[in-house]
Each structure stands twice: as structure tokens, then as C-alpha cells.
CSV table of N, CA and C in Angstrom, one decimal:
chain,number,residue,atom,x,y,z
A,1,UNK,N,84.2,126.6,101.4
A,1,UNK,CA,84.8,125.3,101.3
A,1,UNK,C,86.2,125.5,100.8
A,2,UNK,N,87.3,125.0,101.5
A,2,UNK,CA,88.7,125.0,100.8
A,2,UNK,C,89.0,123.8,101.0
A,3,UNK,N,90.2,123.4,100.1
A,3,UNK,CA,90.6,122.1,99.8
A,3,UNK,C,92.3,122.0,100.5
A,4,UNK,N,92.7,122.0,102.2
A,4,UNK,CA,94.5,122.0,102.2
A,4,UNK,C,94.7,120.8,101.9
A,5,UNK,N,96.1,120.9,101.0
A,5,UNK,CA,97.1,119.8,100.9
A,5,UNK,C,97.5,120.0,102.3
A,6,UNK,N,98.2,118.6,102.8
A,6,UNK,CA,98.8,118.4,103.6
A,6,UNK,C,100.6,118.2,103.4
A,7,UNK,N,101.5,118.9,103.9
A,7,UNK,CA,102.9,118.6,103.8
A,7,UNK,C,104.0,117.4,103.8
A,8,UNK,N,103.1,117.3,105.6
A,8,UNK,CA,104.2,116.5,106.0
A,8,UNK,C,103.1,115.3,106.6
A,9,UNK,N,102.6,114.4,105.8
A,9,UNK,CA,102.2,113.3,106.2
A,9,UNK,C,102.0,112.5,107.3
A,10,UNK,N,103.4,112.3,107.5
A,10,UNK,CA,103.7,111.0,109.0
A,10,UNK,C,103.7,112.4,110.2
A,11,UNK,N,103.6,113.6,110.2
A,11,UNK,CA,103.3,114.6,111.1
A,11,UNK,C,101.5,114.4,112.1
A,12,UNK,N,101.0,114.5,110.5
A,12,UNK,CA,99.7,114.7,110.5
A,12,UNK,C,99.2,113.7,111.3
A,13,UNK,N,99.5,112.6,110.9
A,13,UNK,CA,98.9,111.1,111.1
A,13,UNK,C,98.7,111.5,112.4
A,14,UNK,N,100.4,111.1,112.7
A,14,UNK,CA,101.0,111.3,114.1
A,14,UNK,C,99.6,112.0,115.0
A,15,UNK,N,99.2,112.9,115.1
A,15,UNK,CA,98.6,114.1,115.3
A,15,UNK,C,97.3,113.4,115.3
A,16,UNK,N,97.0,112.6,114.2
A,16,UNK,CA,95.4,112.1,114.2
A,16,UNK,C,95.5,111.0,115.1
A,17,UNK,N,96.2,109.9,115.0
A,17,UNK,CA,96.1,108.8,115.3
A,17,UNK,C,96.6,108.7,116.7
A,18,UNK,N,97.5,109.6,116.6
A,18,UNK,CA,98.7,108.8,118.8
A,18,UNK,C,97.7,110.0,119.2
A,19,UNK,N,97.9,111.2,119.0
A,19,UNK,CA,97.8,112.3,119.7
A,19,UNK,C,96.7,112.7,120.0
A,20,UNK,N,96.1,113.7,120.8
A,20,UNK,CA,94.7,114.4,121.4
A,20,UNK,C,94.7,115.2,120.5
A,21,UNK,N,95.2,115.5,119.1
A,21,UNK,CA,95.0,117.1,118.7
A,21,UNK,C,93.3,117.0,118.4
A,22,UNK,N,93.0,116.2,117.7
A,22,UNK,CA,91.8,116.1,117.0
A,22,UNK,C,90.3,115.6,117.7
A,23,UNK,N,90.8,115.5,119.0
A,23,UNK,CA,90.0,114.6,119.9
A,23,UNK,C,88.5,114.8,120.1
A,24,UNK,N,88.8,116.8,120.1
A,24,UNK,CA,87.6,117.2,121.0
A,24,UNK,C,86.3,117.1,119.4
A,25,UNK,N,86.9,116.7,118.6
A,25,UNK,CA,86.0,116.3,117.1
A,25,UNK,C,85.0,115.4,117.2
A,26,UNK,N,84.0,115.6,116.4
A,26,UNK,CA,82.8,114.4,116.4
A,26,UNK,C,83.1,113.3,115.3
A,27,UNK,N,82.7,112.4,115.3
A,27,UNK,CA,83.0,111.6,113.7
A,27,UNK,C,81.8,111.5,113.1
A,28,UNK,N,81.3,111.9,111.9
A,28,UNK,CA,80.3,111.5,111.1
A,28,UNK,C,80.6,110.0,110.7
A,29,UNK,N,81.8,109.6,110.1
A,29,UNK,CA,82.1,108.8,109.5
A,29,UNK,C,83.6,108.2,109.4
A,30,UNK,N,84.3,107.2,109.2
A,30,UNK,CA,85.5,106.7,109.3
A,30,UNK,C,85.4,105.5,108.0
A,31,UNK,N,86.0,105.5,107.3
A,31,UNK,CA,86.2,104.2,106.4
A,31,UNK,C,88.1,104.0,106.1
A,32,UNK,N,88.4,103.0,106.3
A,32,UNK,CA,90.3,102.6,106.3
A,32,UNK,C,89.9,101.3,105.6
A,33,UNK,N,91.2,101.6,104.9
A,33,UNK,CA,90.8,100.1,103.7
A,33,UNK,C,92.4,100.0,104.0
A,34,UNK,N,92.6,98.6,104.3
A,34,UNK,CA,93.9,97.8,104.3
A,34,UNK,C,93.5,96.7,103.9
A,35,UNK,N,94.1,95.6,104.1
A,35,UNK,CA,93.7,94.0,103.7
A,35,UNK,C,92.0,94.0,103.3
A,36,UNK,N,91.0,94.9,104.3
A,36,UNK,CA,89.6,94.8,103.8
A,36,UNK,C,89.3,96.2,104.0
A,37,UNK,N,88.3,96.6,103.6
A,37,UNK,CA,87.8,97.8,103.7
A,37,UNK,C,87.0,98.1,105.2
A,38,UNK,N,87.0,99.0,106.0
A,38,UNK,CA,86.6,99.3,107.6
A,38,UNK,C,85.5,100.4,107.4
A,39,UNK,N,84.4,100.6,107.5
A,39,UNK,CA,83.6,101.7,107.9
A,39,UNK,C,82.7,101.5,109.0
A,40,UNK,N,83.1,102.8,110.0
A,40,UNK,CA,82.3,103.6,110.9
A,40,UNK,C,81.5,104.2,111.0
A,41,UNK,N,80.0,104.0,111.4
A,41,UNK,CA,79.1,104.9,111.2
A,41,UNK,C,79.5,105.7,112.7
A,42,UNK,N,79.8,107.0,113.0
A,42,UNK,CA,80.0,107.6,113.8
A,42,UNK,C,79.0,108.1,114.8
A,43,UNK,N,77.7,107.5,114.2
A,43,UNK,CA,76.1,108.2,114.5
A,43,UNK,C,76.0,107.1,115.7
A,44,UNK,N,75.8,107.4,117.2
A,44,UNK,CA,75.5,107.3,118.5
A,44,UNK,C,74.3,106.1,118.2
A,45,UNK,N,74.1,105.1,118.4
A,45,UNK,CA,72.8,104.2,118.6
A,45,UNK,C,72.3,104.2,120.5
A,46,UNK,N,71.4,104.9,120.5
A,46,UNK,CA,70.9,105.2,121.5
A,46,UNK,C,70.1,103.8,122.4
A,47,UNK,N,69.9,102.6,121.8
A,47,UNK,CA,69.5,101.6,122.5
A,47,UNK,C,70.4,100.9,123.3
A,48,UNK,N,71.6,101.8,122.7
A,48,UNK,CA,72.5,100.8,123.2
A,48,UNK,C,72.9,100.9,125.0
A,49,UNK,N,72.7,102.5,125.4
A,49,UNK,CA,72.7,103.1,126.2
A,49,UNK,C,71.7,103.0,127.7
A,50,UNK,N,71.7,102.7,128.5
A,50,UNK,CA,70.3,103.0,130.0
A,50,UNK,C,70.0,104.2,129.9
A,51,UNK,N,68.9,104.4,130.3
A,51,UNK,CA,67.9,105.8,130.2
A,51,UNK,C,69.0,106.7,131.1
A,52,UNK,N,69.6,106.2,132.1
A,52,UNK,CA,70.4,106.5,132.9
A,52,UNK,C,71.3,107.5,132.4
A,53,UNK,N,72.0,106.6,131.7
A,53,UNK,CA,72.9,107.2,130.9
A,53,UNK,C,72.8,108.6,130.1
A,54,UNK,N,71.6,107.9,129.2
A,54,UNK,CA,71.1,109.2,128.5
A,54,UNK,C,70.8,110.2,128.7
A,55,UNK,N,70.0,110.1,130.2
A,55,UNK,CA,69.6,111.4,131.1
A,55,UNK,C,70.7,112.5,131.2
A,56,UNK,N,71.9,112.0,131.2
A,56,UNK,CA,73.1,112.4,132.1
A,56,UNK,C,73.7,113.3,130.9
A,57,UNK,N,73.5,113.0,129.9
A,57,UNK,CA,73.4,114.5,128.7
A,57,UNK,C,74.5,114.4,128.2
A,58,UNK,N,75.4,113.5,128.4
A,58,UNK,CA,76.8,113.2,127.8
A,58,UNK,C,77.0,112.5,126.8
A,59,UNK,N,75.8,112.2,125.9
A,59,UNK,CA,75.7,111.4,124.6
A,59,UNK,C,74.9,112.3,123.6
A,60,UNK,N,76.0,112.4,122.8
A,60,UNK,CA,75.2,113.2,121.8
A,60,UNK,C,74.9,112.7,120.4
A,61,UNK,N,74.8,112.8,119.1
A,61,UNK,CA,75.0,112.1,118.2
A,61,UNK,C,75.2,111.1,117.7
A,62,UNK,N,76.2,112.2,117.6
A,62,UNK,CA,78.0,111.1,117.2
A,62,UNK,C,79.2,111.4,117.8
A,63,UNK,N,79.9,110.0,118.4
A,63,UNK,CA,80.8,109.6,118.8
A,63,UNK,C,82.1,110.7,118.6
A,64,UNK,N,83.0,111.1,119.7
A,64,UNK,CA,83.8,111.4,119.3
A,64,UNK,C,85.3,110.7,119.1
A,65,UNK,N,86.2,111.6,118.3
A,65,UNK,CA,87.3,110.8,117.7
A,65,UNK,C,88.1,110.2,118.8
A,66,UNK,N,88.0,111.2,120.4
A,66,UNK,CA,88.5,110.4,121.4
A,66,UNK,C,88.2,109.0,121.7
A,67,UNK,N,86.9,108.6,121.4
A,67,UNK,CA,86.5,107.3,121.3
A,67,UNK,C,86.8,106.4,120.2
A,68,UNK,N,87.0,106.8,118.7
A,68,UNK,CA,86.8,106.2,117.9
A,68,UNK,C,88.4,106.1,117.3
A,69,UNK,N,89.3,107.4,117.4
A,69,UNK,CA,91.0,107.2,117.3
A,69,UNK,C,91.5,105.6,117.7
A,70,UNK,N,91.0,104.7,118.9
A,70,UNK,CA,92.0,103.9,119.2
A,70,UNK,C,91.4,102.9,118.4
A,71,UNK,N,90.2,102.4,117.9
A,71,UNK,CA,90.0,101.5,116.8
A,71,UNK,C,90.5,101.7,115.8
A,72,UNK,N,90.1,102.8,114.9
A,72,UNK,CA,91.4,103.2,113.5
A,72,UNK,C,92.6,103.3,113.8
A,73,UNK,N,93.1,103.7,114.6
A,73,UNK,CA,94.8,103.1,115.0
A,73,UNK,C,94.9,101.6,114.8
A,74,UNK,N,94.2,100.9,115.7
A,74,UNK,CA,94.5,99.5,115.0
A,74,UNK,C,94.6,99.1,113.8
A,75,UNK,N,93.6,99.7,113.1
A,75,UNK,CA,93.2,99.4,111.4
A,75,UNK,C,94.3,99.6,110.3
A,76,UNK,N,95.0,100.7,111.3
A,76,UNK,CA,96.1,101.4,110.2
A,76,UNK,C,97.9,101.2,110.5
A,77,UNK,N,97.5,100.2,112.1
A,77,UNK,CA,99.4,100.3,112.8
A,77,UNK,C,100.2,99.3,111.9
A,78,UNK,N,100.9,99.1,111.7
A,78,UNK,CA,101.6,97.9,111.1
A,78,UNK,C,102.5,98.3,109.9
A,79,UNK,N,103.5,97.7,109.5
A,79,UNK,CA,104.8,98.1,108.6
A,79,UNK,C,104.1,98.6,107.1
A,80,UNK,N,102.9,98.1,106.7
A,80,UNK,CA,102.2,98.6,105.5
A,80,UNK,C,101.5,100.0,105.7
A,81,UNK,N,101.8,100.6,105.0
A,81,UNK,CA,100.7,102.0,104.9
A,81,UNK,C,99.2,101.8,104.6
A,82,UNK,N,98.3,102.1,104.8
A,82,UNK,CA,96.7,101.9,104.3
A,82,UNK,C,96.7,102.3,103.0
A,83,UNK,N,95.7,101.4,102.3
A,83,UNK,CA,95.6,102.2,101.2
A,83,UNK,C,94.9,103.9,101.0
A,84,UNK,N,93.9,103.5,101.9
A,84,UNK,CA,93.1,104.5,101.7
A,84,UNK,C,92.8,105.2,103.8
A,85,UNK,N,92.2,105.9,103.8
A,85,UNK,CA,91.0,106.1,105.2
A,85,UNK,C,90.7,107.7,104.7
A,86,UNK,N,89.5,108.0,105.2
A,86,UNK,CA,89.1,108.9,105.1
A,86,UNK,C,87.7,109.1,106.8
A,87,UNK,N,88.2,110.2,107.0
A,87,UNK,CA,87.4,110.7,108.1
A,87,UNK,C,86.7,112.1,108.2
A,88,UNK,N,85.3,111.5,108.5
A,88,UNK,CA,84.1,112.9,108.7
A,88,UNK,C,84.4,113.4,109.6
A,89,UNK,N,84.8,114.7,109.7
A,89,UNK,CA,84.5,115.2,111.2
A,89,UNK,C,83.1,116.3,111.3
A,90,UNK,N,82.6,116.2,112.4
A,90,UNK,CA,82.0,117.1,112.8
A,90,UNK,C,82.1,118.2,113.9
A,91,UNK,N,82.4,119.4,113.6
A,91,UNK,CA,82.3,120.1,115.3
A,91,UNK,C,81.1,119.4,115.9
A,92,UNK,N,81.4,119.8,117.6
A,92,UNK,CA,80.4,119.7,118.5
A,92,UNK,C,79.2,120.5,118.5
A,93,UNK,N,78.3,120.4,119.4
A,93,UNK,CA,77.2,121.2,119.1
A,93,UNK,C,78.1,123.1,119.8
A,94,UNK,N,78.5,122.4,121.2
A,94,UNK,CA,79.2,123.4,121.9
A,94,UNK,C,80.2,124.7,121.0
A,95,UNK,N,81.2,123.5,120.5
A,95,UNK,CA,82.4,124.1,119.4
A,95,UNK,C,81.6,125.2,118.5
A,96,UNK,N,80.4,124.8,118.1
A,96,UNK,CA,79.6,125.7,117.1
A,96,UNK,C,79.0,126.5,117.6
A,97,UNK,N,78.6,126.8,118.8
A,97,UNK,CA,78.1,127.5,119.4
A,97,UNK,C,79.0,128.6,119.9
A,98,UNK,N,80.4,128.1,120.8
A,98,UNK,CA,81.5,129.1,120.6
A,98,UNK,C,82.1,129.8,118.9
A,99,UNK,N,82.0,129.2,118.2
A,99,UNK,CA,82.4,129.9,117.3
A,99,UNK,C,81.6,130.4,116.4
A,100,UNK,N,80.0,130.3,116.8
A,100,UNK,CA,79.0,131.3,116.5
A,100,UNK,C,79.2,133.1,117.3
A,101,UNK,N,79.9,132.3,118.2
A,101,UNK,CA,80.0,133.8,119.1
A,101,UNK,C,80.9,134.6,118.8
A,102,UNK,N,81.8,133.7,118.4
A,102,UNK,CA,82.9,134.7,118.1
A,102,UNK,C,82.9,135.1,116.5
A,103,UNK,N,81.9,134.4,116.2
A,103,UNK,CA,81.8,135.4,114.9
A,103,UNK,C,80.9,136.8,114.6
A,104,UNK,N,80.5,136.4,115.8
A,104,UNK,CA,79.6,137.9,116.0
A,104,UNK,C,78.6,138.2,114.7
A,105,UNK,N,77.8,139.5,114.8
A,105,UNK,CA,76.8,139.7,113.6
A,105,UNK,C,75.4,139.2,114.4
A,106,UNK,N,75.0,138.7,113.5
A,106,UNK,CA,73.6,138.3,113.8
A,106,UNK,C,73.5,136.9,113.3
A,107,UNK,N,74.5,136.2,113.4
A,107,UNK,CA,74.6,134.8,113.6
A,107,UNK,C,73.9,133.8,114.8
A,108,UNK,N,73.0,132.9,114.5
A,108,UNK,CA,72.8,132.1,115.5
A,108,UNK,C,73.3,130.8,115.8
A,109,UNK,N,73.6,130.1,116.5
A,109,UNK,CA,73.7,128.5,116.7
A,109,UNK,C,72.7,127.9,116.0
A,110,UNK,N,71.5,128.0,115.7
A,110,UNK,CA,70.3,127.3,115.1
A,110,UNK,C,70.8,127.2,113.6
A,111,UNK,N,71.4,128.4,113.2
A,111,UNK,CA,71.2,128.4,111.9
A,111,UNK,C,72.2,128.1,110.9
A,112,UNK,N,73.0,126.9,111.8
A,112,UNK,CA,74.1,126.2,111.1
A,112,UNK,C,73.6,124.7,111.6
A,113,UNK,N,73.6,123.8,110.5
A,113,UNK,CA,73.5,122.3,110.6
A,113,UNK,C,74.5,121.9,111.3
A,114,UNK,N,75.6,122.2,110.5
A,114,UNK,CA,76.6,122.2,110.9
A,114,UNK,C,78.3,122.3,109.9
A,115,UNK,N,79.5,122.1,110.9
A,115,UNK,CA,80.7,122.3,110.7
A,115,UNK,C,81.4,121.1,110.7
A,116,UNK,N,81.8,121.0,109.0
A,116,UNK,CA,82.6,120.0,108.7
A,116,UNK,C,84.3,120.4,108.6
A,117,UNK,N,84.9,118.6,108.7
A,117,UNK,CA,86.1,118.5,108.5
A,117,UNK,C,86.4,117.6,107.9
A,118,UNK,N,86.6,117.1,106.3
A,118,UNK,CA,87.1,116.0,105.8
A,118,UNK,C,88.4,115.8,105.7
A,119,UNK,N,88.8,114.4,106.1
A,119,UNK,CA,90.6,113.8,106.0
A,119,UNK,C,90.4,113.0,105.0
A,120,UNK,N,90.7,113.0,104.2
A,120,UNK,CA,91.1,111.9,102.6
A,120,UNK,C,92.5,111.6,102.4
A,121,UNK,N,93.1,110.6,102.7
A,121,UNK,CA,94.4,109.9,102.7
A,121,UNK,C,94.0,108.8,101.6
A,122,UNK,N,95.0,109.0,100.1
A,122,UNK,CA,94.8,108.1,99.4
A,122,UNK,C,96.2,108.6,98.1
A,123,UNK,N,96.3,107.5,97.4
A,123,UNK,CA,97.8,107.8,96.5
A,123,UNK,C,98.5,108.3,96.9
A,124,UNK,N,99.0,108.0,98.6
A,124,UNK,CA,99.9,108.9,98.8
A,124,UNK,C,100.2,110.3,99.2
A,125,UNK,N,98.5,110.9,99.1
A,125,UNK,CA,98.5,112.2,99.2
A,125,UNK,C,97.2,112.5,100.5
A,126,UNK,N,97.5,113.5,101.2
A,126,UNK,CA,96.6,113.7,102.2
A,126,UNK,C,95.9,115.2,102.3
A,127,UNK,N,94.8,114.7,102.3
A,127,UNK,CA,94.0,116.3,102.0
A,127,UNK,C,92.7,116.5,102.7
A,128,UNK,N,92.7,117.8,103.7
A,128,UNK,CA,92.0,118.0,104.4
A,128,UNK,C,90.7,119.2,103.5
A,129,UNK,N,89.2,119.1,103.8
A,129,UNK,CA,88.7,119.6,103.0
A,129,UNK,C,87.4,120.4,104.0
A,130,UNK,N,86.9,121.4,104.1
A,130,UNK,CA,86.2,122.2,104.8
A,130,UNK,C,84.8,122.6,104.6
A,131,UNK,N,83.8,121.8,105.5
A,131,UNK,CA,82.7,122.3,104.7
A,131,UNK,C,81.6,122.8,105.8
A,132,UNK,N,80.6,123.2,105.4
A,132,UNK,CA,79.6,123.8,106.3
A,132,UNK,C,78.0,123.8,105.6
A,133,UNK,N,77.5,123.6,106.6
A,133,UNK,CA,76.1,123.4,106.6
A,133,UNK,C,75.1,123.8,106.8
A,134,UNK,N,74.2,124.8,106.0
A,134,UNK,CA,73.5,126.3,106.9
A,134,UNK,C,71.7,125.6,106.9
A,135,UNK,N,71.1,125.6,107.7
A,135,UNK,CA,69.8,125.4,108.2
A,135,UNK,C,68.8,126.9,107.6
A,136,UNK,N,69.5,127.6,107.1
A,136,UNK,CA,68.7,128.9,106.6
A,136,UNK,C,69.2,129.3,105.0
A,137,UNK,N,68.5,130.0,104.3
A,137,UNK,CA,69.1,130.4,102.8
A,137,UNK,C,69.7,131.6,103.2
A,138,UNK,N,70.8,131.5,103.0
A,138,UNK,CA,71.8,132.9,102.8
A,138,UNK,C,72.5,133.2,101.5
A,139,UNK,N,72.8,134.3,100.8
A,139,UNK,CA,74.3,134.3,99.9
A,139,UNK,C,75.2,135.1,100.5
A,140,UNK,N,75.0,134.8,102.0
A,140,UNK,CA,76.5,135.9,102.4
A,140,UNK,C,77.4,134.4,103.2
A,141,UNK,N,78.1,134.6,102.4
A,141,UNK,CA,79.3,133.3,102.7
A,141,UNK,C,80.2,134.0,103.7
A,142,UNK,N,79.9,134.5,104.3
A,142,UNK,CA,80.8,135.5,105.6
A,142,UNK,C,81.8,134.2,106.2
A,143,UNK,N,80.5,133.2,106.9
A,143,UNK,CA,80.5,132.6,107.8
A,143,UNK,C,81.4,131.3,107.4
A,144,UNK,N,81.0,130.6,106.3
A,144,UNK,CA,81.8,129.9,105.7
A,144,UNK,C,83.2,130.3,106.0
A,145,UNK,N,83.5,131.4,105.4
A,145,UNK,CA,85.0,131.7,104.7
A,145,UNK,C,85.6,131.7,106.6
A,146,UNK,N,84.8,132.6,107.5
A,146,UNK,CA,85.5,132.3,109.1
A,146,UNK,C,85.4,130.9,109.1
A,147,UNK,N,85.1,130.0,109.0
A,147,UNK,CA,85.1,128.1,109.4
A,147,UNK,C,86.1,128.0,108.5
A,148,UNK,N,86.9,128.4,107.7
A,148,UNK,CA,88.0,128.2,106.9
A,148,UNK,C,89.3,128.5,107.2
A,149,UNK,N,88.8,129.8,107.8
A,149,UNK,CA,90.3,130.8,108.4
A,149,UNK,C,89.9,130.1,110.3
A,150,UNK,N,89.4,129.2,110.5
A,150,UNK,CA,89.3,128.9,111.9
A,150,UNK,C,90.0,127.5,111.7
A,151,UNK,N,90.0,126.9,110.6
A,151,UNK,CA,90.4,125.4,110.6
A,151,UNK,C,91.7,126.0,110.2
A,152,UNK,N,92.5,126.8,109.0
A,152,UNK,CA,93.1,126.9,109.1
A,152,UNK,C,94.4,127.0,110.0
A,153,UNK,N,94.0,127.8,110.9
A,153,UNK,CA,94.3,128.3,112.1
A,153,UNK,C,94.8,127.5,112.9
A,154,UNK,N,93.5,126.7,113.0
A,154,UNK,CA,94.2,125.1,114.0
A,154,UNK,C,95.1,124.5,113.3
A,155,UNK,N,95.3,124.3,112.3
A,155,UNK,CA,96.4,123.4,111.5
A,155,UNK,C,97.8,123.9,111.8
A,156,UNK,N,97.3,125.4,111.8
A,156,UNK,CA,98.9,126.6,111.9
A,156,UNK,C,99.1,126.7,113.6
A,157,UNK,N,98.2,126.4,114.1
A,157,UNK,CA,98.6,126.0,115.5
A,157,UNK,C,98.6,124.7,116.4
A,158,UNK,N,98.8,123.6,115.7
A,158,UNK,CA,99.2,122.2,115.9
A,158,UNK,C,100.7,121.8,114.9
A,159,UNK,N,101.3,122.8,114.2
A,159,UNK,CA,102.3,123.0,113.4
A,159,UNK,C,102.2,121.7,112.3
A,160,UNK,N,100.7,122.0,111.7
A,160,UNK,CA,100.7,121.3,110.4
A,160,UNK,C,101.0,122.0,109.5
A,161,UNK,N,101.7,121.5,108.5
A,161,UNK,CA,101.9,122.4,107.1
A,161,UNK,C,100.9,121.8,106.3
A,162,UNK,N,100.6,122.6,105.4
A,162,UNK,CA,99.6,122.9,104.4
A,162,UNK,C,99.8,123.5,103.3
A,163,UNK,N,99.4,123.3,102.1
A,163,UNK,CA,98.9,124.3,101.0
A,163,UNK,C,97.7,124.4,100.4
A,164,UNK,N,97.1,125.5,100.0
A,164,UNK,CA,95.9,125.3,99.7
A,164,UNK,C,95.8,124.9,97.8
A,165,UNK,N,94.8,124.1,97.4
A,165,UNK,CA,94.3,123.6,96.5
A,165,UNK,C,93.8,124.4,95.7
């Protein structure tokens, strides 16, 4: 787990909110507090759906931010800043699966819950936080520390600045 500060703020946003950077993400969760407080449970309700639908393998979980970006845009557009939002992300099941591969070893896709991304916007300050979730007992944090240097990565190739905590 690492904790980046974020730099340049209205970059970032920019990047979460107009842009596709963050898209191909899952949302565990979304809460934006302006005038009232907003939370998203990002968890898929399956009744909502025809068997039809569901057959078709294109529903997974949780929703992604491609879906869920243009609601929080609304929550947060307007001459005031939010007080607060913060957003879960989850890799995909896929995402984790590619980047089980490229971590090589004897790593499996099973034996991660999974791959987090937290966004905490609040006092002004914006901080991305990294976490992971293993379905097996391990003490070799190998795998962690690559989900660190992988988010990293993407931040340094969407030209987010950062510092770490």
C-alpha cells in the first residue's frame, strides 16, 4: 500500500471527471458531499437486468467509472468546489488477470481478491491510495509492491504529478 499526494489538482480532476483516463476502472464505491452528501454503491444489482442481458457476460459486479463518471460530474460541476468525494476503484476481473501475467512467478488470478484504487479529495488536498487484496496467506509482498509500481506508472503516463506520503 502507498499513499500519492497528488500535485496538480484541477489536472487530476480534469482526467477523472471530463476524461476516459480512469474509465476502464470498476467502482466499489463513490460518496461527493456538496450542498448534501451523494453515495454510490458501485455493486451491479442483478434484478435489475433480463436474463438476456445477463447471459451476454457483459455485467459484472460493479459498475464501471465509464458509467458512473457522468453522475459524479454532475454532483461536483458548478462555481463551488465539493467539499469532499472520494472514490473506490476496483480493477477488472480481466485487468487482474493481465497483470497477474505480467507479474510472472507463480502467481495466480484466483489468488487475488482483488486490486484497489482509493481517490480522497478533501481540505483541499487530493490523495490517491493503493491497496490489494489476497484470497491466500502470503508474507511475500512481491505482488503488492508491483500494484504500486503499476499504478504509479499510470499516473506517470497520464502526466499526473505526484508525491509519495
Amino acid at each position: 500500500m502507498v499513499a500519492l499526494r497528488i500535485g496538480d489538482i484541477r489536472g487530476f480532476t480534469s482526467r477523472l471527471f471530463v476524461r476516459e483516463t480512469f474509465d476502464h476502472m470498476l467502482v466499489r464505491e463513490a460518496r461527493v458531499v456538496t450542498y448534501n452528501s451523494f453515495t454510490i454503491d458501485g455493486r451491479i444489482r442483478p434484478g435489475f437486468y433480463t436474463k438476456d442481458e445477463l447471459e451476454a457476460g457483459d455485467i459484472g459486479e460493479y459498475s464501471s467509472w465509464k458509467v458512473i463518471r457522468p453522475l459524479c460530474f454532475a454532483l461536483i460541476k458548478g462555481k463551488k468546489l465539493p467539499g469532499s468525494f472520494q472514490i473506490e476503484f476496483a480493477a477488472s476481473p480481466e485487468m487482474t488477470e493481465r497483470f497477474v501475467s505480467e507479474a510472472g512467478g507463480s502467481w495466480r488470478p484466483e489468488m487475488i481478491k482483488g486490486l484497489y484504487l482509493g481517490v480522497r479529495y478533501e481540505n483541499g488536498g487530493l490523495l490517491c491510495v493503493t491497496g490489494m487484496s489476497m484470497a491466500v496467506f502470503t508474507l511475500d509482498r512481491s505482488l503488492e509492491q508491483m500494484w504500486d509500481d503499476a499504478v504509479k506508472a499510470f499516473l506517470k503516463k497520464n502526466e499526473i504529478i505526484y508525491s509519495e506520503e
